[in-house]
PDB file of C-alpha atoms (C1' of nucleotides) in Angstrom:
ATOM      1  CA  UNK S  29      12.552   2.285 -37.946  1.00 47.00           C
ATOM      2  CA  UNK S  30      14.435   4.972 -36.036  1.00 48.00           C
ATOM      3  CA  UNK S  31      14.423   6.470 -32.933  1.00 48.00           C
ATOM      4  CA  UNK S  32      12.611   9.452 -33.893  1.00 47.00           C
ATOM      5  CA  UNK S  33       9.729   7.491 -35.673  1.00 53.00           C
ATOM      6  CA  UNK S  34       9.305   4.852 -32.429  1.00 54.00           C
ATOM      7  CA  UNK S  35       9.114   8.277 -30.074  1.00 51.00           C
ATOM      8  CA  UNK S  36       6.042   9.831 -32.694  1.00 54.00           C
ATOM      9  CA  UNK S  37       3.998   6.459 -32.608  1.00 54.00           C
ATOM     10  CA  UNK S  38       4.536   6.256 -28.886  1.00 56.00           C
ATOM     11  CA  UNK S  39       3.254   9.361 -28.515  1.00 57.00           C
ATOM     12  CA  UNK S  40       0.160   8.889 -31.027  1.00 55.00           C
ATOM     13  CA  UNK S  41      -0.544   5.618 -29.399  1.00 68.00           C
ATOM     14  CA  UNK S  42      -0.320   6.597 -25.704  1.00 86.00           C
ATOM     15  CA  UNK S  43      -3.568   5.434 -23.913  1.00 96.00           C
ATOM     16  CA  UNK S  44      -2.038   7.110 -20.652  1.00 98.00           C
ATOM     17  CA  UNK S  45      -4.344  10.213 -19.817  1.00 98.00           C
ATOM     18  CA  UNK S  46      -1.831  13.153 -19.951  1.00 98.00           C
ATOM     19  CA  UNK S  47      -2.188  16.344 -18.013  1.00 98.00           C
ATOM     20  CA  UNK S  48      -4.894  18.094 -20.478  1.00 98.00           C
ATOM     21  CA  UNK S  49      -7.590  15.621 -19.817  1.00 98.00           C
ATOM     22  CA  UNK S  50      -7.761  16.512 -16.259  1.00 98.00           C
ATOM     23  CA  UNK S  51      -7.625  20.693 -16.365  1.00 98.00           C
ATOM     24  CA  UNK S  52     -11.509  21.096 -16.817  1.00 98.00           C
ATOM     25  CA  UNK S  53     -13.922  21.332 -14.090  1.00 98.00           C
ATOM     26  CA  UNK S  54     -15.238  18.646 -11.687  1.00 98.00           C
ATOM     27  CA  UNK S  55     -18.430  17.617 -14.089  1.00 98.00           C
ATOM     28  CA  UNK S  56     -17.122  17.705 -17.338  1.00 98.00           C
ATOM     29  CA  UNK S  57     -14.233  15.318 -15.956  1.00 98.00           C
ATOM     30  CA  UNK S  58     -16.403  13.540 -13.733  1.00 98.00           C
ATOM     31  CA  UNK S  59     -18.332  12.407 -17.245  1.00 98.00           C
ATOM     32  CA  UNK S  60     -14.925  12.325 -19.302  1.00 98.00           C
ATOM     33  CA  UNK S  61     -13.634   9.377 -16.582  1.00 98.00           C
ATOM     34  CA  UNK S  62     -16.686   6.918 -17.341  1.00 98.00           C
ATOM     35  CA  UNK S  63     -15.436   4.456 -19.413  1.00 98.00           C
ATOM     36  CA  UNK S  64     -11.600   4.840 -18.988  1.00 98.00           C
ATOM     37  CA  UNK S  65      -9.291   2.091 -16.932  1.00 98.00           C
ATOM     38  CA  UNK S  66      -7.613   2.984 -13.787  1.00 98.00           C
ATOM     39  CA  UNK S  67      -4.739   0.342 -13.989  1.00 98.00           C
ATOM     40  CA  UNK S  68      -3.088  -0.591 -10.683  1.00 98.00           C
ATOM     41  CA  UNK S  69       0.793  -2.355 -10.758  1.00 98.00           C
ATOM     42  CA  UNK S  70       1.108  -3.998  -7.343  1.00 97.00           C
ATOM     43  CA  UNK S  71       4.597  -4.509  -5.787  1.00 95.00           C
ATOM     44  CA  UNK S  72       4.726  -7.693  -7.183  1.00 96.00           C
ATOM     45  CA  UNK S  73       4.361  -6.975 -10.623  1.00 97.00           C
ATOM     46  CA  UNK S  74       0.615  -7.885 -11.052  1.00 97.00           C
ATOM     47  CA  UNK S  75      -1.778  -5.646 -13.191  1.00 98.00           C
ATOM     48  CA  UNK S  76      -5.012  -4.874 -12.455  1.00 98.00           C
ATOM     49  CA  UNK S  77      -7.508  -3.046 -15.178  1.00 98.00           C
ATOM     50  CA  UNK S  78     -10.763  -1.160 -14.035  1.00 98.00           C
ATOM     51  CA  UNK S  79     -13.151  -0.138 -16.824  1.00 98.00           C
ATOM     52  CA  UNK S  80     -14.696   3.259 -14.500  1.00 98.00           C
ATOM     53  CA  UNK S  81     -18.243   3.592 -14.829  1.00 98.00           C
ATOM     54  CA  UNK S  82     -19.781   5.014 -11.847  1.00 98.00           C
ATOM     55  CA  UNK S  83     -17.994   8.798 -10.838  1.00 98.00           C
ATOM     56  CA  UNK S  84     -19.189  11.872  -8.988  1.00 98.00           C
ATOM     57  CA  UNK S  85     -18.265  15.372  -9.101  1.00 98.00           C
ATOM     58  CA  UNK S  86     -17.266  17.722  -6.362  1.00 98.00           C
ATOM     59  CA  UNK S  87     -16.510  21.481  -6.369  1.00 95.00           C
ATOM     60  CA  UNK S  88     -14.536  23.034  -4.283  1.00 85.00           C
ATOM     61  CA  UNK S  89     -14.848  26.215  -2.553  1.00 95.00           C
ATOM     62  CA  UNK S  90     -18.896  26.167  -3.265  1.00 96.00           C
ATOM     63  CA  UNK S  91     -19.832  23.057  -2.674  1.00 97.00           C
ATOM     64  CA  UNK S  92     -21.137  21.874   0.690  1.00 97.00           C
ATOM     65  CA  UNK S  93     -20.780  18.563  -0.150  1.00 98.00           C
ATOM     66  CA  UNK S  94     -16.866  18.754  -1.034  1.00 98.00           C
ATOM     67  CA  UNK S  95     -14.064  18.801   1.607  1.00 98.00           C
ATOM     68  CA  UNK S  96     -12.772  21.988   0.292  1.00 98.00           C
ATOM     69  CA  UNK S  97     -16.010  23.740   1.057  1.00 97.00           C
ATOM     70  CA  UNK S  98     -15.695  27.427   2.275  1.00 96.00           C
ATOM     71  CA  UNK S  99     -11.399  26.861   0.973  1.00 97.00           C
ATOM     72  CA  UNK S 100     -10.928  24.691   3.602  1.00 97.00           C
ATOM     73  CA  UNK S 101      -6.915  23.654   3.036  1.00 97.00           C
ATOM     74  CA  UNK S 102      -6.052  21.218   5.629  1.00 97.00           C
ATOM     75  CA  UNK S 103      -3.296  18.300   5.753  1.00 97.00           C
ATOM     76  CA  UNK S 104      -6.071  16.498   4.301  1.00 98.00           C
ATOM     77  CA  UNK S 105      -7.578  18.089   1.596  1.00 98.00           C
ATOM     78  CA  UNK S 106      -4.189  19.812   0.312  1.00 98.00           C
ATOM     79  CA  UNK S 107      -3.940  17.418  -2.500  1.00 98.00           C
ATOM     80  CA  UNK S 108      -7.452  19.037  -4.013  1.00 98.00           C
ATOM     81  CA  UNK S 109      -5.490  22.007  -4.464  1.00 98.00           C
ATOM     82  CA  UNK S 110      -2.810  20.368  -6.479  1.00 98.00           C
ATOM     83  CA  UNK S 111      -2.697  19.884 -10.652  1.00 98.00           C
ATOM     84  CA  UNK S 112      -5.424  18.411 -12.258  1.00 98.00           C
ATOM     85  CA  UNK S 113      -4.363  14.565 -12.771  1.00 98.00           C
ATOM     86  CA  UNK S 114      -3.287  14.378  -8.608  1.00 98.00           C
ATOM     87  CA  UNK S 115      -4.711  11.567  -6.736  1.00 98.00           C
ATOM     88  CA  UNK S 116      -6.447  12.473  -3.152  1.00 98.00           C
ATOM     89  CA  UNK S 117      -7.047   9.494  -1.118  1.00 98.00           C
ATOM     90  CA  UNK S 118      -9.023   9.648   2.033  1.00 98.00           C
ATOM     91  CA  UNK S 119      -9.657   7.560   5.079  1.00 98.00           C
ATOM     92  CA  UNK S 120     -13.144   7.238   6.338  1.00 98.00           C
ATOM     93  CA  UNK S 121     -15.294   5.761   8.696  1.00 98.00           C
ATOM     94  CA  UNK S 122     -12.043   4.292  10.399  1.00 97.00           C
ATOM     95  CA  UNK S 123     -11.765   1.631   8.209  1.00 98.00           C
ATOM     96  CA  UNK S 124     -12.299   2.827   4.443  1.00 98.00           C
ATOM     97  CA  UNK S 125     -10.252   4.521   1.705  1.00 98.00           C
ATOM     98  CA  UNK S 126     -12.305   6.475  -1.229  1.00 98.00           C
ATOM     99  CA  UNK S 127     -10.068   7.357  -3.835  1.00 99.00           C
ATOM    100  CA  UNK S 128     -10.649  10.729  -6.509  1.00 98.00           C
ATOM    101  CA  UNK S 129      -8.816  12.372  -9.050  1.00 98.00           C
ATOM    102  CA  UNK S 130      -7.899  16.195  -9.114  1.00 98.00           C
ATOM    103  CA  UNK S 131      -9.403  18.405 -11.314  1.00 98.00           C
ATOM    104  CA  UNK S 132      -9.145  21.525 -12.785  1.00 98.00           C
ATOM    105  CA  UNK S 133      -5.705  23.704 -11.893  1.00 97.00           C
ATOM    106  CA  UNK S 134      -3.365  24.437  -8.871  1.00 98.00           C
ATOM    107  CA  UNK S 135      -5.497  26.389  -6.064  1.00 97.00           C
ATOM    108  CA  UNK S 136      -8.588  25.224  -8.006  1.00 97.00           C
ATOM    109  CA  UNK S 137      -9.715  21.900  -5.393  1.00 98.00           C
ATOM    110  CA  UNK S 138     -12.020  20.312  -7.429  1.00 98.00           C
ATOM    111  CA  UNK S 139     -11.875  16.369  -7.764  1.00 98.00           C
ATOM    112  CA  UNK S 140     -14.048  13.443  -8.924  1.00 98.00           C
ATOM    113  CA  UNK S 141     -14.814  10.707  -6.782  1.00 98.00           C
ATOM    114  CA  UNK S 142     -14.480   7.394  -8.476  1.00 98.00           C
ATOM    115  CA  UNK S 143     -17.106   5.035  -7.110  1.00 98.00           C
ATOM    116  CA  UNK S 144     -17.281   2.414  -9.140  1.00 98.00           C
ATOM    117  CA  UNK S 145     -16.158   0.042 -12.205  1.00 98.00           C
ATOM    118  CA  UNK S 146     -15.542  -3.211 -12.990  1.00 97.00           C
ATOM    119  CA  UNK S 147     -12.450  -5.492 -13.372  1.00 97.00           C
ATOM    120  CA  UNK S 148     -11.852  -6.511 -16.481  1.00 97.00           C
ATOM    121  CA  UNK S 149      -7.975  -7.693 -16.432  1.00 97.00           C
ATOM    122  CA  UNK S 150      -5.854  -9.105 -13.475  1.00 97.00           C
ATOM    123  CA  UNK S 151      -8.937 -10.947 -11.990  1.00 95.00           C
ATOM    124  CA  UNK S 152      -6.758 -13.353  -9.764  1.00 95.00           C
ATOM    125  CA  UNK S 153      -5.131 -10.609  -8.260  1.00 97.00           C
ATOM    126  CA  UNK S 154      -8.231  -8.124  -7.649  1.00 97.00           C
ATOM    127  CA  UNK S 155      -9.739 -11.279  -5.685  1.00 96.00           C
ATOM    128  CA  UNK S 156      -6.874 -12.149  -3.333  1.00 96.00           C
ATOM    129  CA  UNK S 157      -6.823  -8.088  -2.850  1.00 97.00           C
ATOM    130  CA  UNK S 158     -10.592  -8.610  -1.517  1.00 95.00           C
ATOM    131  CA  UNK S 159      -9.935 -11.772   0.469  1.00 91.00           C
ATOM    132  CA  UNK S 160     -12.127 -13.948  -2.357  1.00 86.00           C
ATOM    133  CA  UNK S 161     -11.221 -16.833  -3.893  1.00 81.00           C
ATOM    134  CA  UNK S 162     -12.770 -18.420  -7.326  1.00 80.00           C
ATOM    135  CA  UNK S 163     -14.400 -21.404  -5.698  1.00 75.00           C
ATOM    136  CA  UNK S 164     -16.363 -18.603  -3.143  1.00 74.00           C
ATOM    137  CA  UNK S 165     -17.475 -16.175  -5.641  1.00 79.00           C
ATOM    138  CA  UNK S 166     -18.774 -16.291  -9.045  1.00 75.00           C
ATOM    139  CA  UNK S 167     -15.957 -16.679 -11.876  1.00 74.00           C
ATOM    140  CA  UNK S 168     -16.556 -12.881 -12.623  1.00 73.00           C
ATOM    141  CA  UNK S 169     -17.873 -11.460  -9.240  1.00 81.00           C
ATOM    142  CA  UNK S 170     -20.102  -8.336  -9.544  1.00 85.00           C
ATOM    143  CA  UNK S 171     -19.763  -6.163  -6.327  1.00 92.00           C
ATOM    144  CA  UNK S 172     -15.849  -6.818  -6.217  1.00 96.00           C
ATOM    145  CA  UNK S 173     -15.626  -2.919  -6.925  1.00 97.00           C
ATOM    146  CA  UNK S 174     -19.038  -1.454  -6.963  1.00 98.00           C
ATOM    147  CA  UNK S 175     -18.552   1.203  -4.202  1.00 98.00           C
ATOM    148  CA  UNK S 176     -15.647   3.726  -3.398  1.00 98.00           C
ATOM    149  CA  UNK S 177     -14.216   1.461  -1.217  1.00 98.00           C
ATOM    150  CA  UNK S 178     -14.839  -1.405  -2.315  1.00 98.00           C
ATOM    151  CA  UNK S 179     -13.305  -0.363  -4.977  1.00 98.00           C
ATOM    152  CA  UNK S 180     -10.102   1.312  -3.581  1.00 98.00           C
ATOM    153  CA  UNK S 181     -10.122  -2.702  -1.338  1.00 98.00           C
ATOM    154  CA  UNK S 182      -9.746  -4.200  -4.675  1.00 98.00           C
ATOM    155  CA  UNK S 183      -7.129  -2.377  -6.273  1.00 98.00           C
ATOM    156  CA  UNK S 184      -5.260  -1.710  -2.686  1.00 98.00           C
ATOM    157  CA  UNK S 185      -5.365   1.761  -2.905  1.00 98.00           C
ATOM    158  CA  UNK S 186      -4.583   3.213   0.458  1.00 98.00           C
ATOM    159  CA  UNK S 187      -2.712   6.529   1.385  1.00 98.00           C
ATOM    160  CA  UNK S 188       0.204   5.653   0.655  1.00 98.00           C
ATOM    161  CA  UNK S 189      -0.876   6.960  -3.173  1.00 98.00           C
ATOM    162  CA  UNK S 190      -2.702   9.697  -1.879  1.00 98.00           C
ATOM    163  CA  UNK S 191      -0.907  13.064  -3.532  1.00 98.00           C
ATOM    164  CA  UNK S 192       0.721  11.193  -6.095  1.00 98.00           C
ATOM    165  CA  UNK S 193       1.078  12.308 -10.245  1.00 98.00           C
ATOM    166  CA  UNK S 194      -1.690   9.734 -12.042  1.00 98.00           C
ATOM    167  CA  UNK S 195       0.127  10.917 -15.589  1.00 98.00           C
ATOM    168  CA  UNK S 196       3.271   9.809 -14.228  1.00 98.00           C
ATOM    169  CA  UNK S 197       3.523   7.023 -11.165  1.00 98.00           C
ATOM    170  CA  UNK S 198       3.964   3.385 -12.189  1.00 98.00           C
ATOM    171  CA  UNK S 199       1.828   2.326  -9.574  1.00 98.00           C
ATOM    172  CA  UNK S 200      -1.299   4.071 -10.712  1.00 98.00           C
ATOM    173  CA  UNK S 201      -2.497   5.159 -13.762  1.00 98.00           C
ATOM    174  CA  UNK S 202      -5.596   5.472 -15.696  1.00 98.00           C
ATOM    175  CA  UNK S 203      -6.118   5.085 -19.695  1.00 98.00           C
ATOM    176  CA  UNK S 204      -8.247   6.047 -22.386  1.00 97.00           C
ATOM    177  CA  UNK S 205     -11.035   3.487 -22.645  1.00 97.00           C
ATOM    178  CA  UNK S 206     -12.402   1.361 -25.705  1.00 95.00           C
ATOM    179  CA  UNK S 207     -13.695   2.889 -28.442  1.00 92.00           C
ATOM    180  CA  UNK S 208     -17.228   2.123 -28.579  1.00 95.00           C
ATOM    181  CA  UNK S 209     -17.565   1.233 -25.225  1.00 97.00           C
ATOM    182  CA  UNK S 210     -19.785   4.212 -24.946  1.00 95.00           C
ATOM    183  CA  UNK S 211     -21.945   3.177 -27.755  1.00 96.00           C
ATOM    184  CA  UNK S 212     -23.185   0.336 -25.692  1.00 97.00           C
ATOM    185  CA  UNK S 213     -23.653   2.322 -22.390  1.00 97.00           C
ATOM    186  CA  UNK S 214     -26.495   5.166 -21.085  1.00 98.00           C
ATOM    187  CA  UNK S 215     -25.328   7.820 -18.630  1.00 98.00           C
ATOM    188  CA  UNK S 216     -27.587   9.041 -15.802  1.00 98.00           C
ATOM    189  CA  UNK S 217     -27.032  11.297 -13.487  1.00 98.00           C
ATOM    190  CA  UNK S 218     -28.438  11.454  -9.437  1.00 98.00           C
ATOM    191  CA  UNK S 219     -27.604  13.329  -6.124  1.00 97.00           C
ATOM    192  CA  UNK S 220     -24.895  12.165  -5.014  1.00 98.00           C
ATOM    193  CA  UNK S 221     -24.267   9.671  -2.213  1.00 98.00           C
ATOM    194  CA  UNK S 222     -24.408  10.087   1.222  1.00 97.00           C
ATOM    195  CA  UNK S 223     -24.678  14.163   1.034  1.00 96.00           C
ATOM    196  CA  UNK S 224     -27.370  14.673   2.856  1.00 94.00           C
ATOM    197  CA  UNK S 225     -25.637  17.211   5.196  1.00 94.00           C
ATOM    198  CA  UNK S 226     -24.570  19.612   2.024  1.00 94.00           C
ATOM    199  CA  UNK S 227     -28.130  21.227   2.230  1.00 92.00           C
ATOM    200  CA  UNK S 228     -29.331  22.718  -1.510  1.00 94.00           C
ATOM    201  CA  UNK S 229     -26.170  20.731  -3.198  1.00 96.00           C
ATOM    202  CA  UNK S 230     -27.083  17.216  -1.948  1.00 96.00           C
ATOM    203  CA  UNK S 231     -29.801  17.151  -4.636  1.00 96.00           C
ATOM    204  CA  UNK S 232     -27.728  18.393  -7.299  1.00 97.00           C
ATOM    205  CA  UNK S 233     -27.060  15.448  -9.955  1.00 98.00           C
ATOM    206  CA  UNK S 234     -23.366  15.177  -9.908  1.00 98.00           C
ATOM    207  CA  UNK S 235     -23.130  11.323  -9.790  1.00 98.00           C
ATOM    208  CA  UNK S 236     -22.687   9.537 -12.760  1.00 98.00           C
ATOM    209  CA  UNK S 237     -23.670   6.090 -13.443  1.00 98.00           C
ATOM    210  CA  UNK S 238     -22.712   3.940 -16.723  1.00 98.00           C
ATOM    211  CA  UNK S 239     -25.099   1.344 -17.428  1.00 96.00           C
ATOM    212  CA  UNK S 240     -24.647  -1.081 -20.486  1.00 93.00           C
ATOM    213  CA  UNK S 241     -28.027  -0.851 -22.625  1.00 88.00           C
TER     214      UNK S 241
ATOM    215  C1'  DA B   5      -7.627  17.803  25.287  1.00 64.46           C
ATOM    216  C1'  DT B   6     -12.071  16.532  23.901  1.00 64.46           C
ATOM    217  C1'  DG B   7     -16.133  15.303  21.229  1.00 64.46           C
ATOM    218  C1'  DA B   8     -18.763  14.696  17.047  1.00 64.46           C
ATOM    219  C1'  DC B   9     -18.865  12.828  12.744  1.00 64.46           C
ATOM    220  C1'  DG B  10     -18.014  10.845   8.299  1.00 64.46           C
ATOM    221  C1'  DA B  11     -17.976  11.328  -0.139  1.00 64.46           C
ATOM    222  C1'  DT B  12     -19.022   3.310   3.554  1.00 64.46           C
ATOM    223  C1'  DT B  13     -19.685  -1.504   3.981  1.00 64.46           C
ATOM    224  C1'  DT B  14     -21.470  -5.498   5.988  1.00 64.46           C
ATOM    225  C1'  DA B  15     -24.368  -8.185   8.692  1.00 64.46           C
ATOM    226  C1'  DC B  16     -28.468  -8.844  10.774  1.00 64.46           C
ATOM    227  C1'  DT B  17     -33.696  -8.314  12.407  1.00 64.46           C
TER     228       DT B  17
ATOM    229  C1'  DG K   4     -35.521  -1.928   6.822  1.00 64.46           C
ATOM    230  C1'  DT K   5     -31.607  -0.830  11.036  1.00 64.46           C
ATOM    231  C1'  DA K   6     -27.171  -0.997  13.315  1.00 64.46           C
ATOM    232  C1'  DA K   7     -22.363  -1.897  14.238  1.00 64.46           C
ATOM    233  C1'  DA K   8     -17.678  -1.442  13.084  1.00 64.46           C
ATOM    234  C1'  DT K   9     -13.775   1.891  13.971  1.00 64.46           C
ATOM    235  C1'  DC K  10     -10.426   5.972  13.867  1.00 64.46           C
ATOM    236  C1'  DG K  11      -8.515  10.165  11.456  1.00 64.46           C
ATOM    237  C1'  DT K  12      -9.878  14.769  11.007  1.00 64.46           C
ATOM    238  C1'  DC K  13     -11.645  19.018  12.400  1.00 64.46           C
ATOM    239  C1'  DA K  14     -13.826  22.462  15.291  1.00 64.46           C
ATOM    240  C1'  DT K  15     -14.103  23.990  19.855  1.00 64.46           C
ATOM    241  C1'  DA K  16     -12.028  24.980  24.313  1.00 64.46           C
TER     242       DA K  16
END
DNA sequence: ATGACGATTTACT
DNA sequence: GTAAATCGTCATA
């Protein structure tokens, strides 16, 4: 097989989500991320595989709810205004991370908070991330990423990939999920979580919730 | 310089 | 059900 071939099947095989998936708004990408893997490659080689299924959607300039709300652009929230396919990390509650991915285009702050998913590869490594061990918790713990930070705990996602390229770094990634996965799952939507302050948007149903059938 | 608060989690009454 | 933990960020001065 030559070079050119291997290059074309790479290319038709790539699970990596490439730039396009991410320049739509926050809702349609906050529904398009249920189901994919967010795959984190720790220093010491180790994998872990998330299969996403709980997300929320925040606008930016409109939205009460979002950190860009009125165009706020601070330190902070720069990375919102970044390409779709950016990570923004935050630190909250002086002790948490959340983690979301950019959407939309450059001076467009939009992003999708991912709140939730499950591990499904690198289980060993996910628990020593979360200070569990196998005799402790059940062979395949539920709750080991079922929150924002929880998650972001389990796949040691701190600021230090805040502002970084999610088509590109090796350190983070996410991938086009299993077909039929979705077959076997029902989306709902709800207010968000822990809005309440964002007046007429808090009750707007922009999370999204994956539940096997 | 200061004060209020948070896109949360955990433990406890 | 309620409360504590704990500190970076932001608005105000």
């Amino acid at each position: 097989m030559v070079a050119g071939n291997v290059g074309h099947l790479r290319q038709s095989r790539e699970a990596r989500l490439g730039r396009g998936f991410f320049a739509t708004d926050a809702e349609t990408l906050a529904r398009a991320l249920l189901g994919t893997h967010l795959i984190r490659v720790m220093e010491d080689g180790s994998t872990i595989r998330v299969r996403i299924n709980e997300t929320e959607a925040y606008n930016g300039v409109e939205d009460r709810a979002s950190h860009a709300f009125g165009g706020r652009r601070t330190a902070r929230t720069e990375p919102m205004y970044g390409r779709g396919g950016t990570s923004y990390v935050y630190f909250t509650y002086g002790m948490h991370h959340c983690f979301n991915v950019v959407a939309g285009g450059v001076d467009e702050p939009a992003a999708v908070l991912i709140r939730g998913g499950e591990v499904i590869e690198g289980l060993g490594a996910a628990l020593a991330n979360r200070g569990w061990t196998r005799e402790k918790h059940a062979a395949v713990p539920a709750g080991l990423a079922d929150g924002p930070a929880k998650l972001c705990r389990t796949l040691a996602i701190d600021r230090s990939l805040n502002a970084i390229d999610l088509t590109r770094d090796p350190t983070l990634r996410l991938e086009r999920g299993d077909r039929g996965w979705h077959d076997e799952v029902s989306v709902i939507s709800t207010p968000r979580i822990g809005v309440d302050y964002a007046g007429e948007w808090a009750a707007r149903p922009l999370r999204f919730v994956a539940r096997r059938m």
